[in-house]
Amino acid sequence: MSSSEKEFSPLSLSTVRALNDKLYEKRKVAALEIEKMVKEFSTANNSSQIQQLIRVLTDEFAVSNNPHSRKGGLIGLAACAIALGKESSMYLDQLIDPVLACFSDPDSRVRYYACEALYNIVKVARGAVLGRFNDIFDGLSKLAADPDPNVKNGSELLDRLLKDIVSESTSFDLASFMPLLRERIYTKNQFARQFLVSWVTVLDSVPDINMLVYLPEFLDGLFHILADPSREVRRMCESALGEFLKGIKKSPSSANFSNMVNILIVHCQAQDELLQLTAIMWLKEFILLSGRAMLPFAAGILTAVLPCVAYEDHRRKNIKDTAIAVNNSLLRLITTEDDLSVPTSPVEGEDKDQDKEKEREKGFLSAFSYKDKVELELAPVVDVLTRHLLHESMLTRIAVLRWIYNLHIKIPNKIFRHVDELFPVLLKTLSDKADEVILLDLEVLAEIASSPAGQRARPAGEKSSSSQNLATGGEQAPSGVMMNTYFTKFMVSLIKLFSTDKELLENRGSFIVRQLCLLLNAEAIFRALAEILLEEEDLRFAAIMVQTLNSILLTSTELFELRTQLKDLKTKESCDLFCCLYQSWCHNPVATVSLCLLTQNYRHSCDLLQLFGDLEVTVEFLTEIDKLVQLIESPIFTYLRLQLLDAQQNAYLIKALYGLLMLLPQSRAFDTLRHRLDCLPASHLIPQHQSVQAPPPEQREHVARINFHQLIQHFQHVQAKHRTAKQRVRPRHTEDSTQRLEVP
């Protein structure tokens, strides 16, 4: 035997030449010879010769530099497998490795023959090839994107065969396959993606394979594929995801919700509409299926859905509706029970056993254990809400405010720990352009200001207001109202906001104060604002603010009860409120007179009007008197006009009205008031002080205790401060304030 024959043994030289030939027919003849030879070796149990033959086909042909030789080697290896039949499982590694190496051959015909060879090997070995599944799958995933159509067709045939084998198998190693799938699923090639999705679908359809357990491993990749430009790929992926979601709904215990929710949160923020809608739909089902297990992810979920509730275009209506459903479902997961673990009064050293005992007493421990309770981590949620409260969309801002409001209703003790973070942004939101946003914002601020979590009883001996010094006896007015520390802070911040944003005060000031009077105690609001304005350094602003508050007090239906309380002054508390308001109302002389008219302190009104001669009469001043005259003609002061019929008992009222008349220039307001006074009986010109009828309003029991002399002194003091302030800022050129006066 020559050296050449020894080198290719057990192949004959004619077979070697045929394997190297460029013609397929000759290589096929050689393959038939090899098949016959291997059968003989197998019958004789001559495994060494079989191994030698496979080695020669690999080393001398399959890895040759000559493409025709590589083709010959591949067909020869396939012939060996066919001849061996089931016994090929003993030589699988030797048969498969050289074929797989040819999958990346630069010659497309070689790659095609490699597919054909492996197809024949797999066909005879069947389930035995599953031990090399990852290697074969890796090779096929690359061939799926091959530019040559013949190679792609060949790989598809092999792919279908392999899928059949896997579907029939009961021992597929899914765990070892997952790392490869997780790596390959992020491919961006359209055909490779199609190949991967098809395999995921097949594996999910096999009864003995539970893909749900490993879904977190490749779910993110599937969502990336869902955004593929190809309609066919998107359709396949959408269908696969739909089947997985059906499986989760059918068997929730098999799904690891916690490991998948963050993946969904990321894709809920995608630009692709199908991707975003699918992710939000999944999120909706996760919340319904896993319930409170989603609470630890609340911040992320809110980050994903809050911007979506603002979509207004019809194309994304489904996304918006689903996002709203997710938002509402998540909000419903939070209950008042979540606030139980927070002591209402913090005590040093109080441990969880005490909290546990509290829950047992309330009967909640039967439903869930304290230790096993899923808790909402508020800090990140508050951070998300704070950021989105500044969102450009009104609908998102409304959703955020509803969240904050509900948190204060359901878990006030916990959320109150974060009020300092929310409070400044809530105040800023009062400048919002949308009335609906402002209304909700006021509801939230009102809830904060009145929350039991922030209330404290006023300490004994603490003065409620500086106005008590003006009430006879100097005693604190009895009050059972619990004071919330944030109520005062809110009122101070509101005044500061109005002082820095004059446009807000002008356009929305009355609206804001009126709504607060509906939401909170009107008396408490006016008392607090008056006390704050008493210390206001910006006297010009204080005068404007008092004018605004006075207008609200006199005209708003929301203040009817407060007006009634002040009009009658039947109690010591109402007199104390009058004194409190009076001190701040002194910033605006006309407002002070109107307050005295409202409270039927007519004699004091006359005393004040006598001081008006020393005040600077400006257009603004006269305009305010004009407005007061209009108010006197309004239904609010009906009782005052009726009192004019009893001239003997209300001489000071008549005198006060004449005082206003004398202040007015010749104008429509002057004519209106003069006509009103012309209707009085002539007897009013001669007051009869010896009347035996009911005493005038000034002689009411509690009113008589008010030190009006101190009130006058306070008024003069405040007006002196205003004069001094005006002199400091008076411009160089001023014109006579009475010139070109136009009173509406």
Short mmCIF file of N, CA and C in Angstrom, two decimals, residues 265-419:
data_model
loop_
_atom_site.label_atom_id
_atom_site.label_comp_id
_atom_site.label_asym_id
_atom_site.label_seq_id
_atom_site.Cartn_x
_atom_site.Cartn_y
_atom_site.Cartn_z
N ILE A 265 -42.10 48.02 33.07
CA ILE A 265 -42.04 49.45 33.37
C ILE A 265 -41.19 50.17 32.34
N VAL A 266 -40.06 49.56 31.98
CA VAL A 266 -39.17 50.18 30.98
C VAL A 266 -39.87 50.31 29.64
N HIS A 267 -40.55 49.25 29.21
CA HIS A 267 -41.17 49.26 27.88
C HIS A 267 -42.49 50.04 27.85
N CYS A 268 -43.06 50.32 29.01
CA CYS A 268 -44.23 51.20 29.05
C CYS A 268 -43.88 52.61 28.62
N GLN A 269 -42.61 52.92 28.64
CA GLN A 269 -42.15 54.27 28.28
C GLN A 269 -41.56 54.31 26.87
N ALA A 270 -41.79 53.25 26.10
CA ALA A 270 -41.25 53.18 24.74
C ALA A 270 -41.99 54.13 23.80
N GLN A 271 -41.34 54.46 22.70
CA GLN A 271 -41.96 55.31 21.69
C GLN A 271 -42.88 54.52 20.77
N ASP A 272 -42.53 53.25 20.55
CA ASP A 272 -43.35 52.41 19.68
C ASP A 272 -44.69 52.14 20.34
N GLU A 273 -45.78 52.41 19.65
CA GLU A 273 -47.11 52.34 20.24
C GLU A 273 -47.54 50.91 20.58
N LEU A 274 -47.25 49.95 19.68
CA LEU A 274 -47.61 48.56 19.95
C LEU A 274 -46.84 48.05 21.16
N LEU A 275 -45.57 48.37 21.21
CA LEU A 275 -44.73 47.95 22.33
C LEU A 275 -45.25 48.55 23.63
N GLN A 276 -45.56 49.83 23.61
CA GLN A 276 -46.03 50.51 24.82
C GLN A 276 -47.38 49.96 25.27
N LEU A 277 -48.29 49.78 24.33
CA LEU A 277 -49.61 49.26 24.69
C LEU A 277 -49.52 47.86 25.27
N THR A 278 -48.70 47.00 24.65
CA THR A 278 -48.56 45.63 25.14
C THR A 278 -47.99 45.61 26.55
N ALA A 279 -46.97 46.43 26.79
CA ALA A 279 -46.35 46.47 28.11
C ALA A 279 -47.34 46.95 29.17
N ILE A 280 -48.13 47.97 28.84
CA ILE A 280 -49.10 48.49 29.82
C ILE A 280 -50.21 47.48 30.06
N MET A 281 -50.61 46.74 29.02
CA MET A 281 -51.62 45.70 29.20
C MET A 281 -51.11 44.61 30.12
N TRP A 282 -49.86 44.23 29.94
CA TRP A 282 -49.25 43.25 30.83
C TRP A 282 -49.22 43.77 32.27
N LEU A 283 -48.85 45.03 32.41
CA LEU A 283 -48.78 45.63 33.74
C LEU A 283 -50.14 45.63 34.41
N LYS A 284 -51.16 45.90 33.64
CA LYS A 284 -52.53 45.88 34.16
C LYS A 284 -52.87 44.49 34.70
N GLU A 285 -52.55 43.45 33.91
CA GLU A 285 -52.86 42.08 34.34
C GLU A 285 -52.01 41.68 35.55
N PHE A 286 -50.78 42.13 35.60
CA PHE A 286 -49.91 41.81 36.74
C PHE A 286 -50.51 42.34 38.04
N ILE A 287 -51.02 43.56 37.99
CA ILE A 287 -51.60 44.15 39.21
C ILE A 287 -52.86 43.39 39.62
N LEU A 288 -53.67 43.00 38.63
CA LEU A 288 -54.88 42.26 38.93
C LEU A 288 -54.57 40.87 39.49
N LEU A 289 -53.51 40.25 38.97
CA LEU A 289 -53.19 38.87 39.35
C LEU A 289 -52.38 38.79 40.64
N SER A 290 -51.43 39.71 40.82
CA SER A 290 -50.54 39.60 41.97
C SER A 290 -50.88 40.56 43.09
N GLY A 291 -51.77 41.52 42.82
CA GLY A 291 -52.26 42.40 43.87
C GLY A 291 -51.16 43.19 44.56
N ARG A 292 -51.15 43.09 45.88
CA ARG A 292 -50.27 43.93 46.69
C ARG A 292 -48.78 43.61 46.49
N ALA A 293 -48.49 42.52 45.82
CA ALA A 293 -47.08 42.22 45.52
C ALA A 293 -46.48 43.28 44.61
N MET A 294 -47.33 44.08 43.97
CA MET A 294 -46.86 45.15 43.09
C MET A 294 -46.54 46.45 43.84
N LEU A 295 -46.93 46.55 45.10
CA LEU A 295 -46.71 47.80 45.83
C LEU A 295 -45.24 48.23 45.90
N PRO A 296 -44.29 47.30 46.08
CA PRO A 296 -42.89 47.75 46.10
C PRO A 296 -42.43 48.38 44.78
N PHE A 297 -43.19 48.15 43.72
CA PHE A 297 -42.81 48.70 42.41
C PHE A 297 -43.68 49.90 42.03
N ALA A 298 -44.40 50.44 43.01
CA ALA A 298 -45.36 51.51 42.72
C ALA A 298 -44.69 52.72 42.08
N ALA A 299 -43.52 53.09 42.56
CA ALA A 299 -42.83 54.27 42.02
C ALA A 299 -42.52 54.09 40.53
N GLY A 300 -42.02 52.92 40.18
CA GLY A 300 -41.70 52.66 38.78
C GLY A 300 -42.95 52.61 37.91
N ILE A 301 -43.99 51.99 38.44
CA ILE A 301 -45.24 51.90 37.68
C ILE A 301 -45.82 53.30 37.43
N LEU A 302 -45.78 54.13 38.45
CA LEU A 302 -46.28 55.49 38.29
C LEU A 302 -45.45 56.27 37.27
N THR A 303 -44.15 56.08 37.32
CA THR A 303 -43.28 56.74 36.34
C THR A 303 -43.68 56.35 34.92
N ALA A 304 -44.11 55.10 34.76
CA ALA A 304 -44.47 54.61 33.43
C ALA A 304 -45.83 55.09 32.97
N VAL A 305 -46.83 55.10 33.87
CA VAL A 305 -48.20 55.34 33.42
C VAL A 305 -48.67 56.78 33.55
N LEU A 306 -48.10 57.55 34.46
CA LEU A 306 -48.60 58.92 34.65
C LEU A 306 -48.50 59.76 33.37
N PRO A 307 -47.39 59.68 32.62
CA PRO A 307 -47.38 60.45 31.36
C PRO A 307 -48.39 59.93 30.34
N CYS A 308 -48.72 58.64 30.42
CA CYS A 308 -49.62 58.04 29.42
C CYS A 308 -51.06 58.49 29.60
N VAL A 309 -51.45 58.85 30.82
CA VAL A 309 -52.85 59.25 31.04
C VAL A 309 -53.13 60.58 30.36
N ALA A 310 -52.09 61.24 29.87
CA ALA A 310 -52.26 62.55 29.23
C ALA A 310 -52.46 62.46 27.72
N TYR A 311 -52.34 61.25 27.15
CA TYR A 311 -52.47 61.13 25.70
C TYR A 311 -53.87 61.57 25.27
N GLU A 312 -53.91 62.40 24.25
CA GLU A 312 -55.19 62.92 23.78
C GLU A 312 -55.51 62.54 22.34
N ASP A 313 -54.50 62.11 21.57
CA ASP A 313 -54.78 61.74 20.18
C ASP A 313 -55.49 60.40 20.13
N HIS A 314 -56.39 60.25 19.18
CA HIS A 314 -57.22 59.05 19.06
C HIS A 314 -56.38 57.79 18.86
N ARG A 315 -55.24 57.94 18.21
CA ARG A 315 -54.40 56.78 17.88
C ARG A 315 -53.90 56.08 19.14
N ARG A 316 -53.71 56.85 20.20
CA ARG A 316 -53.18 56.26 21.43
C ARG A 316 -54.23 56.18 22.54
N LYS A 317 -55.49 56.16 22.14
CA LYS A 317 -56.57 56.12 23.13
C LYS A 317 -56.51 54.85 23.96
N ASN A 318 -56.20 53.70 23.32
CA ASN A 318 -56.12 52.44 24.06
C ASN A 318 -55.02 52.48 25.11
N ILE A 319 -53.90 53.11 24.76
CA ILE A 319 -52.80 53.23 25.72
C ILE A 319 -53.26 54.07 26.90
N LYS A 320 -53.92 55.18 26.62
CA LYS A 320 -54.39 56.07 27.68
C LYS A 320 -55.38 55.35 28.59
N ASP A 321 -56.37 54.67 28.01
CA ASP A 321 -57.38 53.98 28.81
C ASP A 321 -56.77 52.90 29.68
N THR A 322 -55.81 52.16 29.12
CA THR A 322 -55.16 51.10 29.89
C THR A 322 -54.31 51.70 31.00
N ALA A 323 -53.63 52.80 30.70
CA ALA A 323 -52.81 53.47 31.72
C ALA A 323 -53.67 53.97 32.87
N ILE A 324 -54.84 54.50 32.56
CA ILE A 324 -55.76 54.96 33.61
C ILE A 324 -56.21 53.77 34.46
N ALA A 325 -56.49 52.65 33.81
CA ALA A 325 -56.89 51.44 34.56
C ALA A 325 -55.78 50.97 35.47
N VAL A 326 -54.54 50.98 34.97
CA VAL A 326 -53.39 50.59 35.79
C VAL A 326 -53.25 51.53 36.99
N ASN A 327 -53.35 52.81 36.73
CA ASN A 327 -53.22 53.82 37.79
C ASN A 327 -54.28 53.62 38.87
N ASN A 328 -55.51 53.40 38.46
CA ASN A 328 -56.60 53.22 39.43
C ASN A 328 -56.45 51.91 40.20
N SER A 329 -56.04 50.85 39.51
CA SER A 329 -55.86 49.56 40.17
C SER A 329 -54.75 49.62 41.22
N LEU A 330 -53.68 50.30 40.87
CA LEU A 330 -52.57 50.44 41.82
C LEU A 330 -52.99 51.26 43.03
N LEU A 331 -53.75 52.29 42.79
CA LEU A 331 -54.20 53.14 43.89
C LEU A 331 -55.11 52.38 44.85
N ARG A 332 -55.92 51.47 44.29
CA ARG A 332 -56.84 50.69 45.13
C ARG A 332 -56.11 49.69 46.02
N LEU A 333 -54.88 49.36 45.68
CA LEU A 333 -54.12 48.40 46.49
C LEU A 333 -53.77 48.98 47.85
N ILE A 334 -53.72 50.30 47.95
CA ILE A 334 -53.36 50.95 49.21
C ILE A 334 -54.61 51.11 50.05
N THR A 335 -54.56 50.64 51.29
CA THR A 335 -55.71 50.70 52.18
C THR A 335 -55.33 51.38 53.48
N THR A 336 -56.33 51.67 54.28
CA THR A 336 -56.08 52.29 55.57
C THR A 336 -55.27 51.39 56.49
N GLU A 337 -55.30 50.08 56.22
CA GLU A 337 -54.53 49.15 57.04
C GLU A 337 -53.02 49.41 56.91
N ASP A 338 -52.62 49.98 55.78
CA ASP A 338 -51.20 50.24 55.57
C ASP A 338 -50.66 51.30 56.52
N ASP A 339 -51.55 52.02 57.16
CA ASP A 339 -51.11 53.08 58.07
C ASP A 339 -50.98 52.60 59.50
N LEU A 340 -51.34 51.32 59.75
CA LEU A 340 -51.39 50.82 61.12
C LEU A 340 -50.02 50.72 61.76
N SER A 341 -49.00 50.46 60.94
CA SER A 341 -47.67 50.24 61.51
C SER A 341 -47.01 51.52 61.97
N VAL A 342 -47.67 52.66 61.70
CA VAL A 342 -47.10 53.95 62.10
C VAL A 342 -47.82 54.43 63.35
N PRO A 343 -47.13 54.56 64.48
CA PRO A 343 -47.78 55.07 65.69
C PRO A 343 -48.26 56.49 65.48
N THR A 344 -49.46 56.80 65.95
CA THR A 344 -49.97 58.16 65.80
C THR A 344 -49.20 59.13 66.67
N SER A 345 -48.69 58.65 67.80
CA SER A 345 -47.85 59.50 68.64
C SER A 345 -46.53 58.79 68.86
N PRO A 346 -45.45 59.22 68.21
CA PRO A 346 -44.17 58.53 68.30
C PRO A 346 -43.68 58.45 69.74
N VAL A 347 -43.30 57.25 70.14
CA VAL A 347 -42.76 57.02 71.48
C VAL A 347 -41.40 56.37 71.34
N GLU A 348 -40.43 56.89 72.05
CA GLU A 348 -39.08 56.36 71.98
C GLU A 348 -39.06 54.92 72.45
N GLY A 349 -38.53 54.03 71.64
CA GLY A 349 -38.36 52.64 72.02
C GLY A 349 -39.55 51.75 71.74
N GLU A 350 -40.60 52.29 71.15
CA GLU A 350 -41.77 51.46 70.83
C GLU A 350 -41.40 50.48 69.74
N ASP A 351 -41.63 49.19 69.94
CA ASP A 351 -41.17 48.17 69.00
C ASP A 351 -42.33 47.58 68.22
N LYS A 352 -41.98 46.63 67.39
CA LYS A 352 -42.97 46.05 66.49
C LYS A 352 -44.00 45.21 67.24
N ASP A 353 -43.63 44.69 68.40
CA ASP A 353 -44.59 43.89 69.15
C ASP A 353 -45.80 44.72 69.55
N GLN A 354 -45.56 45.98 69.87
CA GLN A 354 -46.68 46.85 70.22
C GLN A 354 -47.56 47.11 69.01
N ASP A 355 -46.92 47.33 67.85
CA ASP A 355 -47.69 47.52 66.62
C ASP A 355 -48.51 46.28 66.31
N LYS A 356 -47.88 45.12 66.56
CA LYS A 356 -48.54 43.85 66.26
C LYS A 356 -49.77 43.68 67.15
N GLU A 357 -49.64 44.10 68.38
CA GLU A 357 -50.76 44.01 69.30
C GLU A 357 -51.91 44.92 68.87
N LYS A 358 -51.55 46.09 68.35
CA LYS A 358 -52.58 47.01 67.86
C LYS A 358 -53.35 46.40 66.71
N GLU A 359 -52.64 45.73 65.82
CA GLU A 359 -53.31 45.10 64.68
C GLU A 359 -54.21 43.96 65.14
N ARG A 360 -53.74 43.23 66.16
CA ARG A 360 -54.55 42.12 66.65
C ARG A 360 -55.85 42.65 67.23
N GLU A 361 -55.77 43.76 67.95
CA GLU A 361 -56.96 44.35 68.55
C GLU A 361 -57.94 44.82 67.48
N LYS A 362 -57.44 45.28 66.35
CA LYS A 362 -58.30 45.77 65.29
C LYS A 362 -58.81 44.65 64.38
N GLY A 363 -58.33 43.43 64.63
CA GLY A 363 -58.83 42.30 63.87
C GLY A 363 -58.21 42.10 62.52
N PHE A 364 -57.11 42.77 62.24
CA PHE A 364 -56.50 42.65 60.93
C PHE A 364 -55.51 41.49 60.86
N LEU A 365 -55.05 41.01 62.00
CA LEU A 365 -53.99 40.00 61.99
C LEU A 365 -54.48 38.68 61.42
N SER A 366 -55.79 38.47 61.46
CA SER A 366 -56.32 37.24 60.90
C SER A 366 -56.17 37.18 59.39
N ALA A 367 -56.08 38.35 58.77
CA ALA A 367 -55.97 38.40 57.31
C ALA A 367 -54.53 38.26 56.84
N PHE A 368 -53.59 38.85 57.57
CA PHE A 368 -52.20 38.75 57.15
C PHE A 368 -51.30 39.01 58.35
N SER A 369 -50.11 38.45 58.29
CA SER A 369 -49.14 38.62 59.36
C SER A 369 -48.43 39.95 59.23
N TYR A 370 -48.07 40.53 60.34
CA TYR A 370 -47.37 41.82 60.31
C TYR A 370 -46.07 41.71 59.55
N LYS A 371 -45.32 40.63 59.80
CA LYS A 371 -44.01 40.47 59.15
C LYS A 371 -44.14 40.23 57.66
N ASP A 372 -45.24 39.53 57.27
CA ASP A 372 -45.41 39.18 55.86
C ASP A 372 -46.10 40.29 55.06
N LYS A 373 -46.47 41.33 55.73
CA LYS A 373 -47.22 42.40 55.08
C LYS A 373 -46.36 43.12 54.05
N VAL A 374 -46.90 43.26 52.85
CA VAL A 374 -46.21 44.00 51.79
C VAL A 374 -46.47 45.48 52.01
N GLU A 375 -45.42 46.25 52.15
CA GLU A 375 -45.58 47.67 52.44
C GLU A 375 -45.18 48.53 51.25
N LEU A 376 -45.84 49.65 51.16
CA LEU A 376 -45.53 50.63 50.12
C LEU A 376 -44.35 51.48 50.59
N GLU A 377 -43.31 51.52 49.77
CA GLU A 377 -42.16 52.37 50.09
C GLU A 377 -42.47 53.77 49.57
N LEU A 378 -42.75 54.67 50.50
CA LEU A 378 -43.29 55.96 50.12
C LEU A 378 -42.27 56.92 49.53
N ALA A 379 -41.03 56.87 49.99
CA ALA A 379 -40.04 57.87 49.55
C ALA A 379 -39.92 57.96 48.03
N PRO A 380 -39.71 56.84 47.32
CA PRO A 380 -39.62 56.94 45.86
C PRO A 380 -40.95 57.33 45.21
N VAL A 381 -42.06 56.92 45.82
CA VAL A 381 -43.37 57.29 45.27
C VAL A 381 -43.57 58.80 45.37
N VAL A 382 -43.22 59.35 46.52
CA VAL A 382 -43.34 60.80 46.70
C VAL A 382 -42.44 61.54 45.71
N ASP A 383 -41.26 61.00 45.48
CA ASP A 383 -40.33 61.63 44.53
C ASP A 383 -40.94 61.67 43.12
N VAL A 384 -41.55 60.54 42.71
CA VAL A 384 -42.19 60.48 41.39
C VAL A 384 -43.36 61.45 41.31
N LEU A 385 -44.18 61.47 42.34
CA LEU A 385 -45.34 62.36 42.33
C LEU A 385 -44.92 63.83 42.30
N THR A 386 -43.88 64.14 43.05
CA THR A 386 -43.40 65.53 43.09
C THR A 386 -42.92 65.97 41.71
N ARG A 387 -42.19 65.10 41.02
CA ARG A 387 -41.67 65.44 39.70
C ARG A 387 -42.80 65.58 38.68
N HIS A 388 -43.77 64.68 38.75
CA HIS A 388 -44.84 64.70 37.75
C HIS A 388 -45.91 65.75 38.05
N LEU A 389 -45.86 66.33 39.24
CA LEU A 389 -46.78 67.42 39.53
C LEU A 389 -46.43 68.65 38.70
N LEU A 390 -45.22 68.65 38.15
CA LEU A 390 -44.78 69.74 37.27
C LEU A 390 -44.88 69.35 35.80
N HIS A 391 -45.57 68.24 35.52
CA HIS A 391 -45.70 67.75 34.15
C HIS A 391 -46.48 68.74 33.29
N GLU A 392 -46.15 68.78 32.02
CA GLU A 392 -46.79 69.74 31.11
C GLU A 392 -48.26 69.47 30.89
N SER A 393 -48.69 68.22 31.09
CA SER A 393 -50.09 67.88 30.83
C SER A 393 -50.96 68.08 32.06
N MET A 394 -52.11 68.72 31.86
CA MET A 394 -53.06 68.92 32.95
C MET A 394 -53.58 67.59 33.48
N LEU A 395 -53.83 66.62 32.59
CA LEU A 395 -54.38 65.33 33.01
C LEU A 395 -53.41 64.58 33.91
N THR A 396 -52.13 64.68 33.61
CA THR A 396 -51.13 64.03 34.47
C THR A 396 -51.07 64.72 35.82
N ARG A 397 -51.12 66.03 35.83
CA ARG A 397 -51.08 66.76 37.11
C ARG A 397 -52.31 66.41 37.96
N ILE A 398 -53.45 66.27 37.30
CA ILE A 398 -54.67 65.89 38.04
C ILE A 398 -54.52 64.49 38.64
N ALA A 399 -53.98 63.56 37.86
CA ALA A 399 -53.76 62.20 38.36
C ALA A 399 -52.83 62.20 39.56
N VAL A 400 -51.79 63.02 39.50
CA VAL A 400 -50.83 63.10 40.62
C VAL A 400 -51.52 63.65 41.86
N LEU A 401 -52.31 64.70 41.70
CA LEU A 401 -52.99 65.30 42.85
C LEU A 401 -53.98 64.31 43.48
N ARG A 402 -54.63 63.51 42.65
CA ARG A 402 -55.54 62.49 43.21
C ARG A 402 -54.77 61.45 44.00
N TRP A 403 -53.58 61.13 43.53
CA TRP A 403 -52.73 60.19 44.27
C TRP A 403 -52.37 60.78 45.64
N ILE A 404 -51.90 62.00 45.63
CA ILE A 404 -51.48 62.63 46.89
C ILE A 404 -52.66 62.74 47.84
N TYR A 405 -53.81 63.11 47.30
CA TYR A 405 -55.00 63.24 48.15
C TYR A 405 -55.37 61.88 48.77
N ASN A 406 -55.39 60.85 47.95
CA ASN A 406 -55.76 59.53 48.46
C ASN A 406 -54.75 59.00 49.47
N LEU A 407 -53.48 59.29 49.27
CA LEU A 407 -52.47 58.88 50.24
C LEU A 407 -52.73 59.55 51.59
N HIS A 408 -53.15 60.81 51.56
CA HIS A 408 -53.44 61.51 52.82
C HIS A 408 -54.71 60.97 53.47
N ILE A 409 -55.62 60.45 52.66
CA ILE A 409 -56.84 59.88 53.21
C ILE A 409 -56.57 58.49 53.79
N LYS A 410 -55.79 57.69 53.08
CA LYS A 410 -55.61 56.28 53.46
C LYS A 410 -54.44 56.05 54.42
N ILE A 411 -53.35 56.74 54.23
CA ILE A 411 -52.18 56.53 55.09
C ILE A 411 -51.64 57.89 55.57
N PRO A 412 -52.45 58.64 56.30
CA PRO A 412 -52.03 60.00 56.69
C PRO A 412 -50.77 60.04 57.52
N ASN A 413 -50.62 59.09 58.44
CA ASN A 413 -49.44 59.12 59.31
C ASN A 413 -48.15 58.89 58.54
N LYS A 414 -48.21 58.00 57.56
CA LYS A 414 -47.01 57.71 56.77
C LYS A 414 -46.70 58.85 55.80
N ILE A 415 -47.71 59.33 55.11
CA ILE A 415 -47.46 60.36 54.10
C ILE A 415 -47.05 61.67 54.75
N PHE A 416 -47.47 61.88 56.01
CA PHE A 416 -47.14 63.15 56.66
C PHE A 416 -45.63 63.27 56.91
N ARG A 417 -44.93 62.14 56.89
CA ARG A 417 -43.47 62.20 57.02
C ARG A 417 -42.82 62.87 55.82
N HIS A 418 -43.55 62.92 54.71
CA HIS A 418 -42.98 63.46 53.46
C HIS A 418 -43.65 64.77 53.04
N VAL A 419 -44.43 65.35 53.94
CA VAL A 419 -45.15 66.57 53.58
C VAL A 419 -44.19 67.70 53.22
#
